Short mmCIF file of C-alpha atoms in Angstrom, two decimals:
data_model
loop_
_atom_site.label_atom_id
_atom_site.label_comp_id
_atom_site.label_asym_id
_atom_site.label_seq_id
_atom_site.Cartn_x
_atom_site.Cartn_y
_atom_site.Cartn_z
CA UNK A 1389 9.57 -2.87 -13.15
CA UNK A 1390 7.59 -5.63 -11.41
CA UNK A 1391 6.80 -6.65 -7.84
CA UNK A 1392 5.89 -9.54 -5.57
CA UNK A 1393 3.27 -9.16 -2.83
CA UNK A 1394 2.85 -11.67 -0.01
CA UNK A 1395 -0.26 -11.51 2.16
CA UNK A 1396 0.01 -12.57 5.82
CA UNK A 1397 -3.62 -12.47 7.05
CA UNK A 1398 -3.11 -12.89 10.79
CA UNK A 1399 -3.30 -10.26 13.51
CA UNK A 1400 -3.77 -10.03 17.28
CA UNK A 1401 -6.79 -7.74 17.05
CA UNK A 1402 -8.80 -6.34 14.16
CA UNK A 1403 -8.76 -2.53 14.09
CA UNK A 1404 -12.14 -0.82 14.00
CA UNK A 1405 -11.48 0.61 10.50
CA UNK A 1406 -9.96 -2.53 8.93
CA UNK A 1407 -11.58 -3.84 5.81
CA UNK A 1408 -8.67 -6.04 4.74
CA UNK A 1409 -8.68 -9.82 4.77
CA UNK A 1410 -7.30 -10.56 8.24
CA UNK A 1411 -8.10 -13.11 10.92
CA UNK A 1412 -7.48 -12.09 14.59
CA UNK A 1413 -8.41 -15.42 16.13
CA UNK A 1414 -6.64 -17.87 13.82
CA UNK A 1415 -2.91 -17.49 14.62
CA UNK A 1416 -2.82 -21.27 15.24
CA UNK A 1417 -3.31 -21.70 11.48
CA UNK A 1418 -0.09 -19.80 10.67
CA UNK A 1419 2.14 -22.89 10.22
CA UNK A 1420 -0.33 -24.60 7.86
CA UNK A 1421 -0.98 -21.40 5.97
CA UNK A 1422 2.68 -20.60 5.44
CA UNK A 1423 3.32 -24.15 4.20
CA UNK A 1424 0.56 -23.56 1.60
CA UNK A 1425 1.98 -20.16 0.75
CA UNK A 1426 5.41 -21.73 0.07
CA UNK A 1427 3.65 -24.22 -2.19
CA UNK A 1428 1.82 -21.50 -4.07
CA UNK A 1429 5.15 -19.70 -4.67
CA UNK A 1430 6.55 -22.97 -6.13
CA UNK A 1431 3.46 -23.36 -8.37
CA UNK A 1432 3.73 -19.79 -9.71
CA UNK A 1433 7.47 -20.11 -10.07
CA UNK A 1434 7.00 -22.78 -12.73
CA UNK A 1435 4.95 -20.32 -14.79
CA UNK A 1436 6.73 -17.04 -14.07
CA UNK A 1437 10.28 -18.02 -13.08
CA UNK A 1438 11.72 -16.29 -16.16
CA UNK A 1439 10.53 -12.88 -14.97
CA UNK A 1440 12.78 -10.56 -12.95
CA UNK A 1441 11.15 -8.86 -9.97
CA UNK A 1442 12.38 -5.61 -8.39
CA UNK A 1443 10.43 -5.55 -5.14
CA UNK A 1444 8.95 -7.87 -2.55
CA UNK A 1445 6.33 -6.66 -0.05
CA UNK A 1446 4.95 -8.49 3.01
CA UNK A 1447 1.53 -6.99 3.90
CA UNK A 1448 -1.43 -8.04 5.95
CA UNK A 1449 -2.94 -8.39 8.43
CA UNK A 1450 0.13 -8.01 10.57
CA UNK A 1451 3.14 -9.85 9.08
CA UNK A 1452 5.19 -9.19 12.26
CA UNK A 1453 2.73 -11.16 14.42
CA UNK A 1454 3.86 -14.55 13.10
CA UNK A 1455 7.11 -16.40 13.83
CA UNK A 1456 9.81 -14.46 11.93
CA UNK A 1457 11.26 -17.73 10.65
CA UNK A 1458 8.17 -18.08 8.48
CA UNK A 1459 9.10 -14.74 6.82
CA UNK A 1460 12.66 -16.03 6.40
CA UNK A 1461 11.27 -19.18 4.83
CA UNK A 1462 9.08 -17.23 2.44
CA UNK A 1463 12.04 -15.15 1.29
CA UNK A 1464 14.13 -18.28 0.83
CA UNK A 1465 11.36 -19.78 -1.31
CA UNK A 1466 11.04 -16.57 -3.34
CA UNK A 1467 14.75 -16.53 -4.16
CA UNK A 1468 14.64 -20.22 -5.14
CA UNK A 1469 11.66 -19.81 -7.47
CA UNK A 1470 12.02 -16.33 -8.86
CA UNK A 1471 14.72 -14.05 -10.17
CA UNK A 1472 15.19 -10.81 -8.21
CA UNK A 1473 16.96 -7.75 -9.59
CA UNK A 1474 20.41 -6.78 -8.30
CA UNK A 1475 19.22 -4.47 -5.56
CA UNK A 1476 15.62 -5.41 -4.78
CA UNK A 1477 13.51 -3.45 -2.32
CA UNK A 1478 12.12 -5.87 0.27
CA UNK A 1479 9.54 -4.48 2.72
CA UNK A 1480 7.67 -5.82 5.68
CA UNK A 1481 4.71 -4.15 7.43
CA UNK A 1482 5.01 -4.13 11.22
CA UNK A 1483 2.79 -3.25 14.18
CA UNK A 1484 4.89 -1.68 16.94
CA UNK A 1485 3.20 -3.94 19.47
CA UNK A 1486 4.58 -7.11 17.81
CA UNK A 1487 8.23 -6.15 17.26
CA UNK A 1488 11.39 -7.27 18.97
CA UNK A 1489 15.11 -6.98 18.37
CA UNK A 1490 15.40 -10.68 17.53
CA UNK A 1491 12.61 -10.48 14.99
CA UNK A 1492 14.24 -7.56 13.19
CA UNK A 1493 17.55 -9.45 13.12
CA UNK A 1494 15.86 -12.41 11.42
CA UNK A 1495 14.12 -10.13 8.94
CA UNK A 1496 17.45 -8.56 8.03
CA UNK A 1497 19.05 -11.98 7.56
CA UNK A 1498 16.11 -12.82 5.27
CA UNK A 1499 17.07 -9.84 3.08
CA UNK A 1500 14.43 -7.38 4.23
CA UNK A 1501 15.80 -3.84 3.80
CA UNK A 1502 12.72 -1.62 4.30
CA UNK A 1503 10.28 -1.57 7.20
CA UNK A 1504 6.74 -0.10 7.18
CA UNK A 1505 5.52 0.81 10.70
CA UNK A 1506 1.88 1.46 11.49
CA UNK A 1507 1.90 4.33 13.99
CA UNK A 1508 -1.44 5.93 12.84
CA UNK A 1509 -1.49 8.52 15.63
CA UNK A 1510 0.71 9.68 18.49
CA UNK A 1511 -2.27 10.00 20.81
CA UNK A 1512 -2.75 6.86 22.97
CA UNK A 1513 -6.42 7.53 23.50
CA UNK A 1514 -7.02 7.59 19.77
CA UNK A 1515 -4.99 4.35 19.35
CA UNK A 1516 -7.29 2.66 21.84
CA UNK A 1517 -10.37 4.10 20.15
CA UNK A 1518 -9.49 2.51 16.78
CA UNK A 1519 -8.43 -0.82 18.31
CA UNK A 1520 -4.71 -0.58 17.83
CA UNK A 1521 -2.74 -2.96 20.09
CA UNK A 1522 0.31 -0.69 20.50
CA UNK A 1523 1.04 2.47 22.48
CA UNK A 1524 3.16 5.45 21.57
CA UNK A 1525 5.86 4.16 23.95
CA UNK A 1526 5.97 0.83 22.01
CA UNK A 1527 6.30 2.80 18.79
CA UNK A 1528 9.29 4.61 20.23
CA UNK A 1529 10.85 1.31 21.18
CA UNK A 1530 10.24 -0.01 17.65
CA UNK A 1531 11.82 3.15 16.14
CA UNK A 1532 14.83 2.72 18.39
CA UNK A 1533 15.32 -0.84 17.17
CA UNK A 1534 15.13 0.44 13.59
CA UNK A 1535 17.56 3.25 14.06
CA UNK A 1536 19.76 3.51 10.93
CA UNK A 1537 17.35 1.37 8.90
CA UNK A 1538 15.19 2.45 5.97
CA UNK A 1539 11.71 2.65 7.44
CA UNK A 1540 8.34 4.24 6.73
CA UNK A 1541 5.64 5.37 9.17
CA UNK A 1542 1.91 5.42 8.54
CA UNK A 1543 -0.21 8.31 9.80
CA UNK A 1544 -4.00 8.26 9.65
CA UNK A 1545 -6.29 11.30 9.30
CA UNK A 1546 -9.96 11.61 10.16
CA UNK A 1547 -10.05 9.88 13.55
CA UNK A 1548 -12.75 10.75 16.10
CA UNK A 1549 -11.81 13.93 17.95
CA UNK A 1550 -8.51 14.36 16.00
CA UNK A 1551 -7.18 17.91 15.84
CA UNK A 1552 -4.61 19.65 13.71
CA UNK A 1553 -2.42 19.64 16.84
CA UNK A 1554 -2.73 15.86 17.12
CA UNK A 1555 -1.67 15.41 13.47
CA UNK A 1556 1.23 17.81 13.94
CA UNK A 1557 2.39 15.88 16.97
CA UNK A 1558 2.20 12.60 15.06
CA UNK A 1559 4.08 13.86 11.99
CA UNK A 1560 6.74 15.49 14.18
CA UNK A 1561 7.23 12.26 16.09
CA UNK A 1562 7.56 10.20 12.88
CA UNK A 1563 10.17 12.60 11.51
CA UNK A 1564 12.01 12.91 14.78
CA UNK A 1565 12.62 9.16 15.07
CA UNK A 1566 14.23 9.03 11.61
CA UNK A 1567 11.49 7.79 9.25
CA UNK A 1568 12.65 8.20 5.67
CA UNK A 1569 9.12 7.89 4.33
CA UNK A 1570 5.77 8.98 5.86
CA UNK A 1571 2.39 7.94 4.49
CA UNK A 1572 -0.57 10.19 5.39
CA UNK A 1573 -3.85 8.40 4.74
CA UNK A 1574 -7.39 9.71 5.18
CA UNK A 1575 -9.56 7.18 7.00
CA UNK A 1576 -12.21 5.65 4.71
CA UNK A 1577 -15.03 4.20 6.80
CA UNK A 1578 -16.16 1.01 5.06
CA UNK A 1579 -19.61 -0.47 5.51
CA UNK A 1580 -19.31 -3.51 7.79
CA UNK A 1581 -16.47 -2.17 9.92
CA UNK A 1582 -17.14 -1.04 13.53
CA UNK A 1583 -16.03 2.51 12.80
CA UNK A 1584 -18.69 2.86 10.11
CA UNK A 1585 -21.22 3.34 12.90
CA UNK A 1586 -19.27 6.38 14.10
CA UNK A 1587 -19.35 7.70 10.53
CA UNK A 1588 -23.16 7.20 10.28
CA UNK A 1589 -23.61 8.98 13.60
CA UNK A 1590 -21.54 11.99 12.38
CA UNK A 1591 -18.84 11.40 14.98
CA UNK A 1592 -15.91 11.54 12.53
CA UNK A 1593 -14.39 14.69 10.98
CA UNK A 1594 -16.14 15.73 7.77
CA UNK A 1595 -14.44 16.16 4.39
CA UNK A 1596 -13.47 19.80 4.96
CA UNK A 1597 -12.02 19.03 8.39
CA UNK A 1598 -9.98 16.14 6.99
CA UNK A 1599 -8.75 18.39 4.17
CA UNK A 1600 -7.52 20.89 6.81
CA UNK A 1601 -5.72 18.06 8.67
CA UNK A 1602 -4.09 16.98 5.41
CA UNK A 1603 -3.04 20.51 4.45
CA UNK A 1604 -1.39 20.94 7.87
CA UNK A 1605 0.44 17.65 7.56
CA UNK A 1606 1.56 18.49 4.00
CA UNK A 1607 2.94 21.87 5.02
CA UNK A 1608 4.84 20.39 7.98
CA UNK A 1609 6.26 17.52 5.95
CA UNK A 1610 7.38 19.90 3.21
CA UNK A 1611 9.08 22.07 5.86
CA UNK A 1612 10.92 19.00 7.16
CA UNK A 1613 12.24 18.01 3.69
CA UNK A 1614 9.79 15.28 2.75
CA UNK A 1615 8.67 15.43 -0.89
CA UNK A 1616 5.15 14.47 -1.83
CA UNK A 1617 5.40 11.98 -4.70
CA UNK A 1618 1.80 10.63 -4.45
CA UNK A 1619 -1.26 12.06 -2.90
CA UNK A 1620 -0.77 10.21 0.39
CA UNK A 1621 2.97 9.53 0.31
CA UNK A 1622 5.96 11.66 1.30
CA UNK A 1623 9.61 10.70 1.26
CA UNK A 1624 13.10 12.00 1.71
CA UNK A 1625 14.90 12.27 -1.63
CA UNK A 1626 15.50 8.77 -3.06
CA UNK A 1627 13.45 7.00 -0.39
CA UNK A 1628 10.21 6.61 -2.32
CA UNK A 1629 8.49 3.21 -2.06
CA UNK A 1630 9.55 1.42 -5.23
CA UNK A 1631 6.89 -1.22 -4.66
CA UNK A 1632 4.07 1.34 -4.58
CA UNK A 1633 5.56 3.30 -7.50
CA UNK A 1634 5.27 0.12 -9.53
CA UNK A 1635 1.50 0.03 -8.82
CA UNK A 1636 1.03 3.71 -9.74
CA UNK A 1637 2.98 3.22 -12.96
CA UNK A 1638 0.77 0.26 -13.84
CA UNK A 1639 3.62 -2.21 -13.58
CA UNK A 1640 3.17 -5.94 -13.27
CA UNK A 1641 2.96 -7.75 -9.91
CA UNK A 1642 2.24 -11.18 -8.60
CA UNK A 1643 0.44 -11.77 -5.31
CA UNK A 1644 0.67 -14.80 -3.04
CA UNK A 1645 -1.67 -15.78 -0.20
CA UNK A 1646 -5.37 -15.49 0.62
CA UNK A 1647 -7.06 -12.47 -1.14
CA UNK A 1648 -3.85 -11.51 -2.94
CA UNK A 1649 -4.26 -9.80 -6.31
CA UNK A 1650 -2.02 -10.06 -9.37
CA UNK A 1651 -1.55 -8.27 -12.68
CA UNK A 1652 0.64 -10.14 -15.13
CA UNK A 1653 0.77 -10.37 -18.92
CA UNK A 1654 -2.34 -8.20 -19.40
CA UNK A 1655 -4.43 -10.36 -17.06
CA UNK A 1656 -5.69 -9.50 -13.56
CA UNK A 1657 -6.51 -12.28 -11.12
CA UNK A 1658 -7.37 -12.53 -7.42
CA UNK A 1659 -7.06 -15.35 -4.93
CA UNK A 1660 -9.95 -16.51 -2.79
CA UNK A 1661 -10.71 -14.49 0.34
CA UNK A 1662 -11.63 -17.66 2.27
CA UNK A 1663 -8.75 -19.06 4.35
CA UNK A 1664 -9.97 -22.64 4.38
CA UNK A 1665 -10.68 -22.59 0.65
CA UNK A 1666 -7.25 -21.15 -0.04
CA UNK A 1667 -5.50 -23.98 1.84
CA UNK A 1668 -7.70 -26.66 0.32
CA UNK A 1669 -6.94 -25.41 -3.23
CA UNK A 1670 -3.23 -25.39 -2.65
CA UNK A 1671 -3.19 -28.83 -1.01
CA UNK A 1672 -5.19 -30.17 -3.97
CA UNK A 1673 -2.74 -28.69 -6.43
CA UNK A 1674 -5.10 -26.07 -7.87
CA UNK A 1675 -4.52 -22.32 -8.15
CA UNK A 1676 -6.71 -20.54 -5.51
CA UNK A 1677 -7.90 -17.97 -8.00
CA UNK A 1678 -11.56 -16.88 -7.82
CA UNK A 1679 -11.50 -13.96 -10.22
CA UNK A 1680 -9.62 -13.58 -13.50
CA UNK A 1681 -10.05 -11.19 -16.39
CA UNK A 1682 -8.21 -9.91 -19.42
CA UNK A 1683 -7.80 -6.16 -19.10
CA UNK A 1684 -9.49 -4.42 -22.08
CA UNK A 1685 -7.52 -1.68 -23.82
CA UNK A 1686 -10.08 0.98 -22.86
CA UNK A 1687 -9.78 -0.03 -19.19
CA UNK A 1688 -5.98 -0.10 -19.39
CA UNK A 1689 -5.93 3.44 -20.78
CA UNK A 1690 -8.10 4.71 -17.92
CA UNK A 1691 -5.98 2.90 -15.36
CA UNK A 1692 -2.81 4.46 -16.85
CA UNK A 1693 -4.27 7.97 -16.63
CA UNK A 1694 -5.91 7.50 -13.22
CA UNK A 1695 -2.82 6.02 -11.59
CA UNK A 1696 -0.36 8.49 -13.11
CA UNK A 1697 -2.41 11.50 -12.07
CA UNK A 1698 -2.41 10.36 -8.48
CA UNK A 1699 1.32 11.07 -8.41
CA UNK A 1700 3.14 14.41 -8.18
CA UNK A 1701 5.03 13.41 -11.35
CA UNK A 1702 1.83 13.15 -13.36
CA UNK A 1703 1.30 11.60 -16.78
CA UNK A 1704 3.84 11.42 -19.54
CA UNK A 1705 2.40 11.69 -23.05
CA UNK A 1706 5.43 9.81 -24.40
CA UNK A 1707 4.93 6.90 -22.03
CA UNK A 1708 1.21 6.76 -22.80
CA UNK A 1709 1.92 6.80 -26.55
CA UNK A 1710 4.49 4.04 -26.13
CA UNK A 1711 1.96 1.88 -24.24
CA UNK A 1712 -1.08 2.48 -26.47
CA UNK A 1713 0.07 4.12 -29.68
CA UNK A 1714 -2.23 7.13 -29.22
CA UNK A 1715 -2.46 10.45 -27.40
CA UNK A 1716 -4.18 10.52 -24.03
CA UNK A 1717 -5.56 14.00 -24.59
CA UNK A 1718 -7.31 12.80 -27.72
CA UNK A 1719 -8.49 9.51 -26.20
CA UNK A 1720 -10.00 11.44 -23.28
CA UNK A 1721 -10.76 14.65 -25.22
CA UNK A 1722 -14.03 15.55 -23.43
CA UNK A 1723 -12.61 14.81 -19.97
CA UNK A 1724 -9.41 16.72 -20.70
CA UNK A 1725 -11.35 19.75 -21.91
CA UNK A 1726 -13.29 19.81 -18.65
CA UNK A 1727 -10.25 19.37 -16.40
CA UNK A 1728 -7.35 21.11 -18.20
CA UNK A 1729 -7.46 24.09 -15.81
CA UNK A 1730 -6.50 21.79 -12.94
CA UNK A 1731 -3.25 20.71 -14.67
CA UNK A 1732 0.22 22.08 -14.67
CA UNK A 1733 1.90 21.15 -17.97
CA UNK A 1734 5.49 21.17 -19.05
CA UNK A 1735 7.15 19.38 -21.96
CA UNK A 1736 5.23 16.19 -22.57
CA UNK A 1737 4.00 15.94 -19.03
CA UNK A 1738 0.83 16.98 -17.17
CA UNK A 1739 0.29 16.86 -13.42
CA UNK A 1740 -2.51 17.96 -11.16
CA UNK A 1741 -1.62 21.22 -9.49
CA UNK A 1742 -0.59 20.91 -5.86
CA UNK A 1743 -3.67 22.66 -4.55
CA UNK A 1744 -5.93 20.15 -6.28
CA UNK A 1745 -4.01 16.91 -5.71
CA UNK A 1746 -5.87 16.02 -2.48
CA UNK A 1747 -9.22 16.25 -4.27
CA UNK A 1748 -7.99 14.44 -7.42
CA UNK A 1749 -10.84 11.93 -7.26
CA UNK A 1750 -13.25 14.65 -8.40
CA UNK A 1751 -11.00 15.26 -11.40
CA UNK A 1752 -10.42 11.62 -12.24
CA UNK A 1753 -14.16 10.90 -12.23
CA UNK A 1754 -14.39 12.77 -15.51
CA UNK A 1755 -12.06 10.22 -17.10
CA UNK A 1756 -14.11 7.21 -16.13
CA UNK A 1757 -16.40 7.65 -19.11
CA UNK A 1758 -13.66 8.47 -21.56
#
C-alpha cells in the first residue's frame, strides 16, 4: 500500500495551537503555488510513474480555503502522472467556515470520496479561544452538505476550561451528524505557538485531566459503535482511514508541496518549509528537497515496532520477520522484557492492552534504545 500527500499551506487565520507550515496572509499566492505544485507532480511522475498509489490526501493549512478548481486541477494532474489503484481513497481536509455546496460538488467531480472536517469542539467560546474561524452552526451546515458522504470529524482534547461534559457534547454531535470516523487528539502545545503561553502559565488541563477527557470520549465512542483502531482514531466498521493506516504500517508515500515529507524506496526526504524557496526551486527545475536520508535498518526496525504498537491491531511477528528476517522480541529483547506485562498476545501478534494504549509513549520509549 502507498499514498500521495498534497500540502495546501494557506488558511484564513492561524489557530493558536498550529505548528504546521501554513500562511494566513498569503492567499494571493495560491495561483502561483498551485502552478508550481502541478509542476512538481509532473517532475516526480517521471521518476515514480510506475508505482501504484492507493490513497490521495489533501492536507494543510486549509485546503478548502482555495478555489476548488485548483483541487480539481491537482487531481487531474495526479491521474495523468501516476497510477491509482482501482478504488483509491481520496481525502480532503476542510474547515467548516470555508465550505459551500458548490465546492463540495467540484471536489466530488475531482474524485474526492472522503472528507475530513475540523470541528475540534462543540463549544463556540472554546473555538474562539483557539482561533478557529468557524462556529458550531457552520459545522452543522457543513455536515448537512456532507449528508450521505464518507466523512471524518476531528475532536481536540486539553483546551482551556474544557470539561468532560464539553467533550461528551462534541463527540455526541459528531456522531449525530453521521460522521463515519472520529479522531480524538490531545492538544500538544508547541513552543512558538500562542497557546504555549497558556501552557507555561498552567492554564491548560494537566496530563491526568486530559487522560480523563480521553477515557470519557473512548467510552462514549465505543458505546456508539466506533472502534478504536489507533490511539487517537475511531471508526465505524470498514471506515478506517486507509491513508493513515499506510503511515502506521510503514508504507511508502510521496508528498507534494511546501514542507511535504516522503518515504519511498528506503529513503526519507522533505521539501523546503519556505514558500518562496519552494516556488523558486520548482520554477528553476530543481527538486525543492532540503532533507534526505537513507533509513538505516536499525531505525526501520524501531519505526516498524513504534508505529505498529500505536494501533489496536498491534505488531505481527510474521510481518516483522518478512520485513527484516529476524524476530522483534529478540531484536528488542531488553525493551520487551521490561514491557511484556503491558501486552496482550495472541498467535503471532502483540498489542498494547486497552488500558495502556493512551500512555503508549511511555512504553515505546523503552524501544528507542533497542
